[in-house]
PDB file of C-alpha atoms in Angstrom:
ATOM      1  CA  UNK A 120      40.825  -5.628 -16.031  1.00  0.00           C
ATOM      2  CA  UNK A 121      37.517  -5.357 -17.649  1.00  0.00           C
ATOM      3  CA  UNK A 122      36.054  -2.342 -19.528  1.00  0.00           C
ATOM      4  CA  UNK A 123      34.221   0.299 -17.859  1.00  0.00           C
ATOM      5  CA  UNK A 124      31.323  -1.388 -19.327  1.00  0.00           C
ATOM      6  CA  UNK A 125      31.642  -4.885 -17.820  1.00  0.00           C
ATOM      7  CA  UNK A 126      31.430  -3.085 -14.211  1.00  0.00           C
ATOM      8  CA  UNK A 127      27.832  -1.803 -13.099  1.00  0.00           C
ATOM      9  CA  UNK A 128      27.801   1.754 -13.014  1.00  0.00           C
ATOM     10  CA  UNK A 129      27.416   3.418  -9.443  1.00  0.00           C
ATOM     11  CA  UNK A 130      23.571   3.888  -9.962  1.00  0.00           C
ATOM     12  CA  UNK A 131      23.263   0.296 -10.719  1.00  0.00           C
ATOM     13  CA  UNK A 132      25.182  -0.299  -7.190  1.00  0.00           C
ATOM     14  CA  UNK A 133      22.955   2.061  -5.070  1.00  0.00           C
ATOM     15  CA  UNK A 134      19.840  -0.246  -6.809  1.00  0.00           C
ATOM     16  CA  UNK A 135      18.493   3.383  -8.668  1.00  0.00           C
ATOM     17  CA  UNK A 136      19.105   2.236 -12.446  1.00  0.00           C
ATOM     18  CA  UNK A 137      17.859   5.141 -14.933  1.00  0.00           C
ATOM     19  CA  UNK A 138      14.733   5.711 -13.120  1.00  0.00           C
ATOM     20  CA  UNK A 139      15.757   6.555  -9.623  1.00  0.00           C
ATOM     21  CA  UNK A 140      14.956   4.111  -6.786  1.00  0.00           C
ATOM     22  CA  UNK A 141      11.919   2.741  -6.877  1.00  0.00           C
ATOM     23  CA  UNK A 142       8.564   4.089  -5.752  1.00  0.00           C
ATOM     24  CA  UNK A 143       6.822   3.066  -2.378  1.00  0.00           C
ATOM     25  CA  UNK A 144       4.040   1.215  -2.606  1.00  0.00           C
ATOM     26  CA  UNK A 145       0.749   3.633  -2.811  1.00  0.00           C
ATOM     27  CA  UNK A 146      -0.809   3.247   1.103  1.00  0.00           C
ATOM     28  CA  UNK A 147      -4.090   1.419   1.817  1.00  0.00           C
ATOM     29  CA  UNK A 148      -7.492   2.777   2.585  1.00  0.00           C
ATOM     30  CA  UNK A 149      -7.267   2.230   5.869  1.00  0.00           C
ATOM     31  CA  UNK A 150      -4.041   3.308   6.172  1.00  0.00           C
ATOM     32  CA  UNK A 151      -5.437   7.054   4.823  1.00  0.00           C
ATOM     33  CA  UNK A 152      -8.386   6.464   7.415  1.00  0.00           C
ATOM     34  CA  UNK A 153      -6.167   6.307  10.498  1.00  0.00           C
ATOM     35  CA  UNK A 154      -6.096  10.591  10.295  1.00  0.00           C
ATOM     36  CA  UNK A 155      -9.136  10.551   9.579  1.00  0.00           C
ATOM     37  CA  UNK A 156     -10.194   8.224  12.739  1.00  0.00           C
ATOM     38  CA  UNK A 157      -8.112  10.534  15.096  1.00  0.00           C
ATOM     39  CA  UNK A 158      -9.390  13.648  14.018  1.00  0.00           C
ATOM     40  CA  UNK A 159     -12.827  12.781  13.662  1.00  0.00           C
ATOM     41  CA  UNK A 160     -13.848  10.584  16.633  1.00  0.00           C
ATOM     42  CA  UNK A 161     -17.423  10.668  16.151  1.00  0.00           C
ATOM     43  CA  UNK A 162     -17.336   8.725  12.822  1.00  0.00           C
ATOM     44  CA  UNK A 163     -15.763   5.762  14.641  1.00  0.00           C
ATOM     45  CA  UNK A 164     -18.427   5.871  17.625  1.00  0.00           C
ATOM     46  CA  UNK A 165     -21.152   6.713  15.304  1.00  0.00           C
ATOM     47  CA  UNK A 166     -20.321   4.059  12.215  1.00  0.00           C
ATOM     48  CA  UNK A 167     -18.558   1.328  13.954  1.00  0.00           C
ATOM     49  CA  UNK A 168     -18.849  -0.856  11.399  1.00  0.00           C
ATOM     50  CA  UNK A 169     -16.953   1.269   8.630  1.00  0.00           C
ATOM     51  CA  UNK A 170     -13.898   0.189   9.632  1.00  0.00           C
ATOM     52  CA  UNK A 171     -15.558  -3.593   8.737  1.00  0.00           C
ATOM     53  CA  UNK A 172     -17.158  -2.537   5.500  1.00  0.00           C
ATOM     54  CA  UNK A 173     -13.626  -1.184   4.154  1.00  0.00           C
ATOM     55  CA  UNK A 174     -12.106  -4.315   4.657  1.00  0.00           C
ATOM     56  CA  UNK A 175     -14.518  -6.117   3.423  1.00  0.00           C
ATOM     57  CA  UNK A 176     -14.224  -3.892   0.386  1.00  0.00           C
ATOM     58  CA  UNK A 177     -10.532  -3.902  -0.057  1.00  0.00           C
ATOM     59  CA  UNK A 178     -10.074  -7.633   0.866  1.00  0.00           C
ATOM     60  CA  UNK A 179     -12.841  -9.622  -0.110  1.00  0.00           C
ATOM     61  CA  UNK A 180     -13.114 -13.153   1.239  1.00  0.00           C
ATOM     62  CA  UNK A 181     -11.844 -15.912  -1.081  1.00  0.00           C
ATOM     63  CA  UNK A 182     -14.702 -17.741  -1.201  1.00  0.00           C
ATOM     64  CA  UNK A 183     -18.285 -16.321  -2.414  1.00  0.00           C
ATOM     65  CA  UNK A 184     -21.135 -15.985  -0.433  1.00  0.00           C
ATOM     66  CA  UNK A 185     -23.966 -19.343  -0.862  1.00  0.00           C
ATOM     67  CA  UNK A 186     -26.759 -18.140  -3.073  1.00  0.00           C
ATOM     68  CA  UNK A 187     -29.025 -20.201  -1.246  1.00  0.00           C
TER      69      UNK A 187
END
């Protein structure tokens, strides 16, 4: 039989290590708009094109614009 050291310890098993599981990954900006959109109606009638700007923010499109 091996040593107790050869066998993964029962953090290693349950995928925590020394450092507890790890953390979820931190939630977009539109994903901590959607409240925002349901509570406050008016900014999505008012500004519909915030929704369009945000994304164009937070995912840019590969290829630059033409400087012509």
């Amino acid at each position: 039989m091996g040593s107790p050291r050869d066998s993964p310890s029962r953090l290693d098993l349950m995928g925590g290590g020394h450092f507890g599981p790890p953390p979820p990954p931190p939630p977009s900006p539109r994903a901590l708009l959607r409240p925002l959109d349901a509570t406050r109606p008016h900014l999505t009638t008012t500004h519909p094109d915030l929704a369009t700007q945000l994304d164009t923010l937070t995912n840019p499109s590969p290829t630059p614009p033409n400087p012509d």
